């Protein structure tokens, strides 16, 4: 991407904010402005879209004019979320806003080329996220690397500041928190997460119905894809590193779309003895999407992905690496083997 195509006003001149803006400061900015655009990362997951929609609905309830843009629009599998119709791909013409909200997005670039290009002027940029690698772009920044999901931070913001928090908003926040914690299983799930989940349920959501829509409604082609990937599964470092890769030709043959492969890496992580799981997806334009998971904090996959110009969390990270599929896979697997082989 051409770096000059990105608006840089908020990062070029001002040094990054070192301390978090308080929820009160953020709420004040939300209340005092009129026009908003809510953004999140490319290849959105449940936390990205759930957070975007929850914030969009809350701002609407405050009487604000709000756009919710995502580079990919609303994914088919999240189309059941109440308020999902708010999400669109960015328009071709630029639009001016009082406030840009970037949610769950570890770098400004991951907001997407088209989304960034569609923003004309903006008085304030707000960056709310839980990625430790976030470089704190924007004017008001609230990064909580302890929070297991951006949806959890938003719940705290809305509740503590008496901002709108009704059933549709709660349903989106539950989807965000549930998906980013692996259904409340990952080690970053805290007592507070369960307390918030309880409060969210008290808003009236039906957890069984919602979970079925989230986890038991996959299209059959996703499982056909899993079958092919398992056939291509390989192990390195005495079974501590497991990986599989998806060539774009295979994806085309199966008729799968990008959202179909999200979460399939969990099958690798779930294997006894595996410490690092890696998924490689061949993208258009000579790049490979690398997705990594770790089961051991000492095997920090964010650190590995940073070496390939990506980022994320210690236990879940990713990168987009230029190069041929097999070549990138070899290099990344080697880096992962290095890390697990050095573990005591
Ligand atoms: P996933 O493997 O689900 O795509 O991503 C796992 C985590 O790594 C997410 O928190 C995501 O934000 C982060 N991540 C994935 N790809 C990239 C990337 O290319 N750059 C950065 N900075 N973070 C990424
Ligand atoms: Mn997240």
CSV table of C-alpha atoms and ligand atoms in Angstrom, one decimal:
chain,number,residue,atom,x,y,z
A,1,UNK,CA,0.0,0.0,0.0
A,2,UNK,CA,1.2,3.5,-0.8
A,3,UNK,CA,1.9,5.1,2.6
A,4,UNK,CA,0.9,8.6,1.3
A,5,UNK,CA,-2.6,7.3,0.5
A,6,UNK,CA,-3.3,7.1,4.2
A,7,UNK,CA,-4.5,10.2,6.2
A,8,UNK,CA,-1.7,10.7,8.7
A,9,UNK,CA,-2.8,13.9,10.5
A,10,UNK,CA,-3.2,12.2,13.8
A,11,UNK,CA,0.1,10.3,13.8
A,12,UNK,CA,2.5,12.4,11.8
A,13,UNK,CA,2.6,15.4,14.1
A,14,UNK,CA,1.5,14.4,17.5
A,15,UNK,CA,3.5,11.9,19.6
A,16,UNK,CA,1.5,8.8,20.7
A,17,UNK,CA,-0.6,9.2,23.7
A,18,UNK,CA,1.2,7.5,26.6
A,19,UNK,CA,-1.6,7.1,29.1
A,20,UNK,CA,-5.1,5.9,28.5
A,21,UNK,CA,-7.9,8.3,28.1
A,22,UNK,CA,-10.5,7.7,30.8
A,23,UNK,CA,-14.0,6.4,30.0
A,24,UNK,CA,-15.3,9.7,31.2
A,25,UNK,CA,-13.2,11.6,28.7
A,26,UNK,CA,-14.2,9.3,25.9
A,27,UNK,CA,-17.9,9.5,26.9
A,28,UNK,CA,-17.7,13.3,26.9
A,29,UNK,CA,-16.3,13.3,23.3
A,30,UNK,CA,-19.1,10.9,22.2
A,31,UNK,CA,-21.8,13.1,23.8
A,32,UNK,CA,-20.4,16.4,22.5
A,33,UNK,CA,-20.1,15.5,18.8
A,34,UNK,CA,-22.7,14.8,16.1
A,35,UNK,CA,-21.2,12.7,13.3
A,36,UNK,CA,-19.3,9.5,13.8
A,37,UNK,CA,-17.8,6.7,11.8
A,38,UNK,CA,-17.0,3.4,13.5
A,39,UNK,CA,-14.2,1.3,12.0
A,40,UNK,CA,-12.5,-2.0,12.8
A,41,UNK,CA,-10.0,-4.3,11.3
A,42,UNK,CA,-9.8,-6.0,7.9
A,43,UNK,CA,-10.9,-9.7,8.0
A,44,UNK,CA,-13.2,-8.8,10.9
A,45,UNK,CA,-13.9,-11.4,13.6
A,46,UNK,CA,-16.7,-11.5,16.1
A,47,UNK,CA,-15.0,-9.0,18.4
A,48,UNK,CA,-14.5,-6.6,15.5
A,49,UNK,CA,-18.0,-6.7,14.1
A,50,UNK,CA,-19.8,-7.1,17.5
A,51,UNK,CA,-17.9,-4.1,18.9
A,52,UNK,CA,-18.6,-2.0,15.8
A,53,UNK,CA,-22.3,-2.7,15.8
A,54,UNK,CA,-22.7,-2.3,19.6
A,55,UNK,CA,-21.0,1.1,19.4
A,56,UNK,CA,-23.0,2.1,16.3
A,57,UNK,CA,-26.3,1.2,18.0
A,58,UNK,CA,-25.3,3.1,21.2
A,59,UNK,CA,-24.4,6.2,19.3
A,60,UNK,CA,-27.7,6.0,17.3
A,61,UNK,CA,-29.5,5.8,20.6
A,62,UNK,CA,-27.8,9.0,21.7
A,63,UNK,CA,-29.3,10.6,18.6
A,64,UNK,CA,-26.0,10.8,16.7
A,65,UNK,CA,-25.4,10.4,13.0
A,66,UNK,CA,-23.3,7.3,12.6
A,67,UNK,CA,-21.7,5.2,9.9
A,68,UNK,CA,-20.3,1.8,10.5
A,69,UNK,CA,-17.8,0.8,7.9
A,70,UNK,CA,-15.7,-2.3,7.5
A,71,UNK,CA,-13.4,-3.1,4.6
A,72,UNK,CA,-15.3,-6.4,4.0
A,73,UNK,CA,-18.8,-5.2,5.1
A,74,UNK,CA,-20.9,-7.5,7.3
A,75,UNK,CA,-19.8,-11.1,7.1
A,76,UNK,CA,-22.5,-13.6,6.1
A,77,UNK,CA,-22.0,-15.6,9.3
A,78,UNK,CA,-22.6,-12.5,11.5
A,79,UNK,CA,-25.6,-11.3,9.5
A,80,UNK,CA,-28.0,-12.4,12.3
A,81,UNK,CA,-26.5,-9.8,14.7
A,82,UNK,CA,-29.2,-7.2,15.6
A,83,UNK,CA,-28.1,-3.9,14.0
A,84,UNK,CA,-26.0,-5.7,11.5
A,85,UNK,CA,-27.6,-3.7,8.7
A,86,UNK,CA,-25.6,-0.7,10.0
A,87,UNK,CA,-22.4,-2.2,8.6
A,88,UNK,CA,-21.4,-1.3,5.1
A,89,UNK,CA,-18.3,-1.2,3.0
A,90,UNK,CA,-16.9,2.3,2.7
A,91,UNK,CA,-18.2,4.6,-0.1
A,92,UNK,CA,-16.0,5.7,-3.0
A,93,UNK,CA,-16.3,9.4,-2.1
A,94,UNK,CA,-14.7,10.9,1.0
A,95,UNK,CA,-16.9,11.9,3.9
A,96,UNK,CA,-16.2,14.2,6.8
A,97,UNK,CA,-16.8,13.3,10.4
A,98,UNK,CA,-16.5,14.8,13.8
A,99,UNK,CA,-15.2,11.6,15.3
A,100,UNK,CA,-13.6,8.4,14.0
A,101,UNK,CA,-13.7,5.4,16.3
A,102,UNK,CA,-11.2,2.6,15.6
A,103,UNK,CA,-12.1,-0.5,17.6
A,104,UNK,CA,-10.1,-3.7,18.1
A,105,UNK,CA,-7.6,-2.7,15.5
A,106,UNK,CA,-3.9,-3.2,16.3
A,107,UNK,CA,-2.5,-0.8,13.7
A,108,UNK,CA,-4.1,2.0,11.7
A,109,UNK,CA,-3.2,0.3,8.5
A,110,UNK,CA,-5.4,-2.7,9.5
A,111,UNK,CA,-8.5,-0.4,9.3
A,112,UNK,CA,-8.2,-1.1,5.5
A,113,UNK,CA,-7.1,1.0,2.6
A,114,UNK,CA,-10.6,1.8,1.3
A,115,UNK,CA,-11.9,2.8,4.8
A,116,UNK,CA,-9.0,5.1,5.4
A,117,UNK,CA,-9.3,6.6,1.9
A,118,UNK,CA,-13.0,7.3,2.5
A,119,UNK,CA,-12.4,9.5,5.6
A,120,UNK,CA,-12.1,13.2,4.7
A,121,UNK,CA,-11.6,15.4,7.7
A,122,UNK,CA,-12.1,14.2,11.3
A,123,UNK,CA,-11.8,16.3,14.4
A,124,UNK,CA,-11.0,13.5,16.8
A,125,UNK,CA,-9.7,9.9,16.4
A,126,UNK,CA,-10.6,7.5,19.2
A,127,UNK,CA,-8.6,4.2,19.5
A,128,UNK,CA,-10.1,1.6,21.7
A,129,UNK,CA,-8.4,-1.8,21.7
A,130,UNK,CA,-6.9,-4.7,23.7
A,131,UNK,CA,-3.9,-5.6,21.5
A,132,UNK,CA,-0.6,-5.0,23.4
A,133,UNK,CA,1.2,-4.3,20.1
A,134,UNK,CA,-1.2,-1.3,19.4
A,135,UNK,CA,1.1,1.7,18.8
A,136,UNK,CA,-1.5,4.0,20.3
A,137,UNK,CA,-2.5,5.9,17.2
A,138,UNK,CA,-5.2,8.6,17.6
A,139,UNK,CA,-6.1,11.4,19.9
A,140,UNK,CA,-8.0,9.6,22.6
A,141,UNK,CA,-6.5,6.2,23.2
A,142,UNK,CA,-7.7,3.4,25.5
A,143,UNK,CA,-5.7,0.2,25.2
A,144,UNK,CA,-6.4,-2.5,27.8
A,145,UNK,CA,-4.2,-5.5,27.0
A,146,UNK,CA,-5.6,-7.4,30.0
A,147,UNK,CA,-9.1,-7.3,28.5
A,148,UNK,CA,-9.8,-10.5,26.5
A,149,UNK,CA,-12.0,-8.7,24.0
A,150,UNK,CA,-12.6,-5.1,22.9
A,151,UNK,CA,-16.3,-5.9,23.5
A,152,UNK,CA,-15.4,-6.2,27.2
A,153,UNK,CA,-13.8,-2.7,27.2
A,154,UNK,CA,-16.9,-1.3,25.5
A,155,UNK,CA,-19.2,-2.9,28.1
A,156,UNK,CA,-17.2,-1.1,30.8
A,157,UNK,CA,-17.3,2.2,28.9
A,158,UNK,CA,-21.1,2.0,28.2
A,159,UNK,CA,-22.0,0.8,31.7
A,160,UNK,CA,-19.7,3.1,33.7
A,161,UNK,CA,-20.7,6.2,31.7
A,162,UNK,CA,-24.5,5.5,31.6
A,163,UNK,CA,-24.4,5.3,27.9
A,164,UNK,CA,-27.1,3.2,26.0
A,165,UNK,CA,-26.9,-0.5,26.8
A,166,UNK,CA,-30.0,-2.4,25.7
A,167,UNK,CA,-30.6,-6.0,24.5
A,168,UNK,CA,-29.4,-5.6,20.9
A,169,UNK,CA,-26.3,-3.8,22.1
A,170,UNK,CA,-25.8,-6.5,24.8
A,171,UNK,CA,-26.2,-9.3,22.1
A,172,UNK,CA,-23.4,-7.8,20.1
A,173,UNK,CA,-21.1,-7.4,23.1
A,174,UNK,CA,-21.8,-11.0,24.1
A,175,UNK,CA,-20.9,-12.1,20.5
A,176,UNK,CA,-17.7,-10.1,20.7
A,177,UNK,CA,-16.6,-11.4,24.1
A,178,UNK,CA,-17.7,-15.0,23.5
A,179,UNK,CA,-15.8,-15.3,20.2
A,180,UNK,CA,-12.6,-13.6,21.3
A,181,UNK,CA,-12.4,-15.7,24.5
A,182,UNK,CA,-13.0,-19.0,22.6
A,183,UNK,CA,-16.3,-19.3,24.5
A,184,UNK,CA,-14.7,-18.2,27.8
A,185,UNK,CA,-11.9,-20.7,27.6
A,186,UNK,CA,-8.7,-18.7,26.9
A,187,UNK,CA,-6.5,-17.8,29.8
A,188,UNK,CA,-7.2,-14.1,29.4
A,189,UNK,CA,-10.8,-14.8,30.5
A,190,UNK,CA,-11.0,-13.4,34.0
A,191,UNK,CA,-13.6,-13.3,36.8
A,192,UNK,CA,-14.5,-9.8,35.5
A,193,UNK,CA,-15.3,-11.4,32.1
A,194,UNK,CA,-17.8,-13.7,33.7
A,195,UNK,CA,-19.3,-10.9,35.7
A,196,UNK,CA,-19.7,-8.8,32.6
A,197,UNK,CA,-21.2,-11.9,30.8
A,198,UNK,CA,-23.7,-12.2,33.6
A,199,UNK,CA,-24.6,-8.5,33.3
A,200,UNK,CA,-24.9,-8.9,29.6
A,201,UNK,CA,-27.3,-11.9,30.1
A,202,UNK,CA,-29.4,-9.7,32.4
A,203,UNK,CA,-30.0,-7.3,29.5
A,204,UNK,CA,-32.3,-10.1,28.2
A,205,UNK,CA,-30.2,-12.1,25.6
A,206,UNK,CA,-30.8,-15.8,25.1
A,207,UNK,CA,-27.4,-17.4,25.4
A,208,UNK,CA,-28.4,-20.8,23.9
A,209,UNK,CA,-30.0,-19.3,20.8
A,210,UNK,CA,-27.1,-16.9,20.3
A,211,UNK,CA,-24.5,-19.5,20.8
A,212,UNK,CA,-26.2,-21.8,18.3
A,213,UNK,CA,-26.1,-19.0,15.7
A,214,UNK,CA,-22.5,-18.3,16.5
A,215,UNK,CA,-21.1,-21.9,16.7
A,216,UNK,CA,-23.6,-24.4,15.2
A,217,UNK,CA,-24.7,-22.8,11.9
A,218,UNK,CA,-21.6,-23.2,9.7
A,219,UNK,CA,-22.1,-23.7,6.0
A,220,UNK,CA,-21.2,-27.2,4.9
A,221,UNK,CA,-18.4,-25.9,2.7
A,222,UNK,CA,-16.5,-24.9,5.8
A,223,UNK,CA,-16.3,-28.5,6.9
A,224,UNK,CA,-15.4,-29.6,3.4
A,225,UNK,CA,-12.5,-27.1,3.7
A,226,UNK,CA,-11.5,-28.6,7.1
A,227,UNK,CA,-11.4,-32.1,5.5
A,228,UNK,CA,-8.9,-30.8,2.8
A,229,UNK,CA,-6.8,-28.9,5.4
A,230,UNK,CA,-6.5,-31.9,7.7
A,231,UNK,CA,-5.2,-33.9,4.7
A,232,UNK,CA,-2.5,-31.2,4.3
A,233,UNK,CA,-1.7,-31.1,8.1
A,234,UNK,CA,2.0,-31.4,9.0
A,235,UNK,CA,4.0,-31.5,12.2
A,236,UNK,CA,7.4,-30.1,13.1
A,237,UNK,CA,9.6,-29.9,16.2
A,238,UNK,CA,8.6,-33.2,17.6
A,239,UNK,CA,4.9,-32.4,17.2
A,240,UNK,CA,5.1,-29.1,19.0
A,241,UNK,CA,4.4,-27.1,15.9
A,242,UNK,CA,1.4,-28.1,13.7
A,243,UNK,CA,0.4,-26.3,10.5
A,244,UNK,CA,-1.7,-26.5,7.4
A,245,UNK,CA,-2.0,-24.3,4.4
A,246,UNK,CA,-4.6,-23.3,1.9
A,247,UNK,CA,-3.6,-22.5,-1.7
A,248,UNK,CA,-5.9,-20.1,-3.4
A,249,UNK,CA,-6.6,-22.6,-6.2
A,250,UNK,CA,-8.0,-25.0,-3.5
A,251,UNK,CA,-10.1,-22.3,-2.0
A,252,UNK,CA,-11.5,-21.5,-5.5
A,253,UNK,CA,-12.2,-25.2,-6.2
A,254,UNK,CA,-14.1,-25.6,-3.0
A,255,UNK,CA,-16.0,-22.3,-3.5
A,256,UNK,CA,-15.1,-21.2,0.0
A,257,UNK,CA,-15.0,-17.5,1.0
A,258,UNK,CA,-12.4,-16.0,3.4
A,259,UNK,CA,-14.7,-16.0,6.5
A,260,UNK,CA,-15.1,-19.8,6.2
A,261,UNK,CA,-11.6,-20.5,7.5
A,262,UNK,CA,-11.7,-18.5,10.6
A,263,UNK,CA,-11.3,-20.7,13.6
A,264,UNK,CA,-10.2,-23.9,11.8
A,265,UNK,CA,-6.7,-23.4,13.3
A,266,UNK,CA,-8.3,-24.3,16.6
A,267,UNK,CA,-8.3,-27.9,15.4
A,268,UNK,CA,-4.5,-27.8,15.3
A,269,UNK,CA,-4.2,-26.1,18.7
A,270,UNK,CA,-6.5,-28.7,20.2
A,271,UNK,CA,-4.0,-31.5,19.6
A,272,UNK,CA,-2.1,-32.9,22.6
A,273,UNK,CA,1.6,-31.8,22.5
A,274,UNK,CA,1.1,-29.0,20.0
A,275,UNK,CA,2.3,-25.7,21.4
A,276,UNK,CA,2.2,-23.5,18.3
A,277,UNK,CA,-0.5,-23.9,15.6
A,278,UNK,CA,-0.1,-22.1,12.2
A,279,UNK,CA,-2.4,-21.6,9.3
A,280,UNK,CA,-1.2,-20.2,6.0
A,281,UNK,CA,-3.7,-18.8,3.5
A,282,UNK,CA,-2.5,-17.8,0.0
A,283,UNK,CA,-3.9,-14.3,-0.8
A,284,UNK,CA,-4.2,-12.5,-4.1
A,285,UNK,CA,-1.3,-10.3,-4.9
A,286,UNK,CA,1.6,-12.5,-3.8
A,287,UNK,CA,1.0,-12.4,-0.1
A,288,UNK,CA,0.3,-15.1,2.5
A,289,UNK,CA,-1.9,-14.6,5.5
A,290,UNK,CA,-0.3,-16.2,8.5
A,291,UNK,CA,-2.4,-17.0,11.5
A,292,UNK,CA,-0.8,-18.3,14.7
A,293,UNK,CA,-1.9,-19.7,18.0
A,294,UNK,CA,0.1,-20.7,21.1
A,295,UNK,CA,-0.8,-22.7,24.1
A,296,UNK,CA,2.1,-21.5,26.2
A,297,UNK,CA,2.8,-17.8,27.1
A,298,UNK,CA,6.5,-18.5,26.9
A,299,UNK,CA,6.0,-19.3,23.2
A,300,UNK,CA,4.9,-15.7,22.3
A,301,UNK,CA,3.5,-15.8,18.8
A,302,UNK,CA,3.0,-12.0,18.7
A,303,UNK,CA,6.8,-11.8,19.0
A,304,UNK,CA,7.2,-14.2,16.1
A,305,UNK,CA,4.6,-12.4,13.9
A,306,UNK,CA,6.3,-9.0,14.7
A,307,UNK,CA,9.4,-10.3,13.0
A,308,UNK,CA,7.2,-10.8,9.9
A,309,UNK,CA,5.7,-7.3,10.3
A,310,UNK,CA,2.5,-8.5,11.8
A,311,UNK,CA,1.3,-8.4,15.4
A,312,UNK,CA,-1.5,-9.4,17.8
A,313,UNK,CA,-1.5,-11.1,21.2
A,314,UNK,CA,1.0,-13.5,22.9
A,315,UNK,CA,-1.3,-16.5,22.3
A,316,UNK,CA,-3.0,-15.3,19.0
A,317,UNK,CA,-1.3,-13.3,16.3
A,318,UNK,CA,-0.9,-12.9,12.6
A,319,UNK,CA,0.9,-11.3,9.7
A,320,UNK,CA,0.6,-10.8,6.0
A,321,UNK,CA,3.9,-11.9,4.5
A,322,UNK,CA,4.9,-11.3,0.8
A,323,UNK,CA,6.2,-14.4,-1.0
A,324,UNK,CA,5.1,-17.8,-2.3
A,325,UNK,CA,3.0,-20.0,-0.1
A,326,UNK,CA,5.5,-22.7,0.4
A,327,UNK,CA,8.4,-20.4,0.9
A,328,UNK,CA,6.6,-18.3,3.5
A,329,UNK,CA,5.4,-21.4,5.3
A,330,UNK,CA,9.0,-22.8,5.5
A,331,UNK,CA,10.3,-19.5,7.0
A,332,UNK,CA,7.6,-19.1,9.5
A,333,UNK,CA,7.6,-22.7,10.6
A,334,UNK,CA,11.4,-22.4,11.1
A,335,UNK,CA,10.9,-19.4,13.3
A,336,UNK,CA,8.2,-21.2,15.3
A,337,UNK,CA,10.4,-24.3,15.7
A,338,UNK,CA,13.2,-22.1,17.0
A,339,UNK,CA,11.0,-20.7,19.7
A,340,UNK,CA,9.5,-24.0,20.9
A,341,UNK,CA,12.9,-25.7,20.8
A,342,UNK,CA,14.3,-23.1,23.1
A,343,UNK,CA,11.6,-23.7,25.7
A,344,UNK,CA,12.9,-25.4,28.9
B,1,LIG,P1,-6.2,-14.1,13.2
B,1,LIG,O1,-5.2,-15.2,13.3
B,1,LIG,O2,-7.4,-14.5,13.9
B,1,LIG,O3,-6.3,-13.5,11.9
B,1,LIG,O4,-5.6,-13.0,14.1
B,1,LIG,C1,-5.1,-13.2,15.4
B,1,LIG,C2,-4.7,-11.9,16.1
B,1,LIG,O5,-3.6,-11.4,15.4
B,1,LIG,C3,-5.8,-10.9,16.1
B,1,LIG,O6,-5.8,-10.2,17.3
B,1,LIG,C4,-5.3,-9.9,15.0
B,1,LIG,O7,-5.7,-8.6,15.3
B,1,LIG,C5,-3.8,-10.1,15.0
B,1,LIG,N1,-3.4,-10.0,13.6
B,1,LIG,C6,-3.7,-10.9,12.6
B,1,LIG,N2,-3.0,-10.5,11.4
B,1,LIG,C7,-2.3,-9.4,11.7
B,1,LIG,C8,-1.5,-8.6,10.9
B,1,LIG,O8,-1.3,-8.8,9.7
B,1,LIG,N3,-0.9,-7.5,11.6
B,1,LIG,C9,-1.1,-7.2,12.9
B,1,LIG,N4,-0.5,-6.2,13.5
B,1,LIG,N5,-1.9,-8.0,13.7
B,1,LIG,C10,-2.5,-9.1,13.1
B,2,LIG,MN1,-10.3,-8.6,19.6
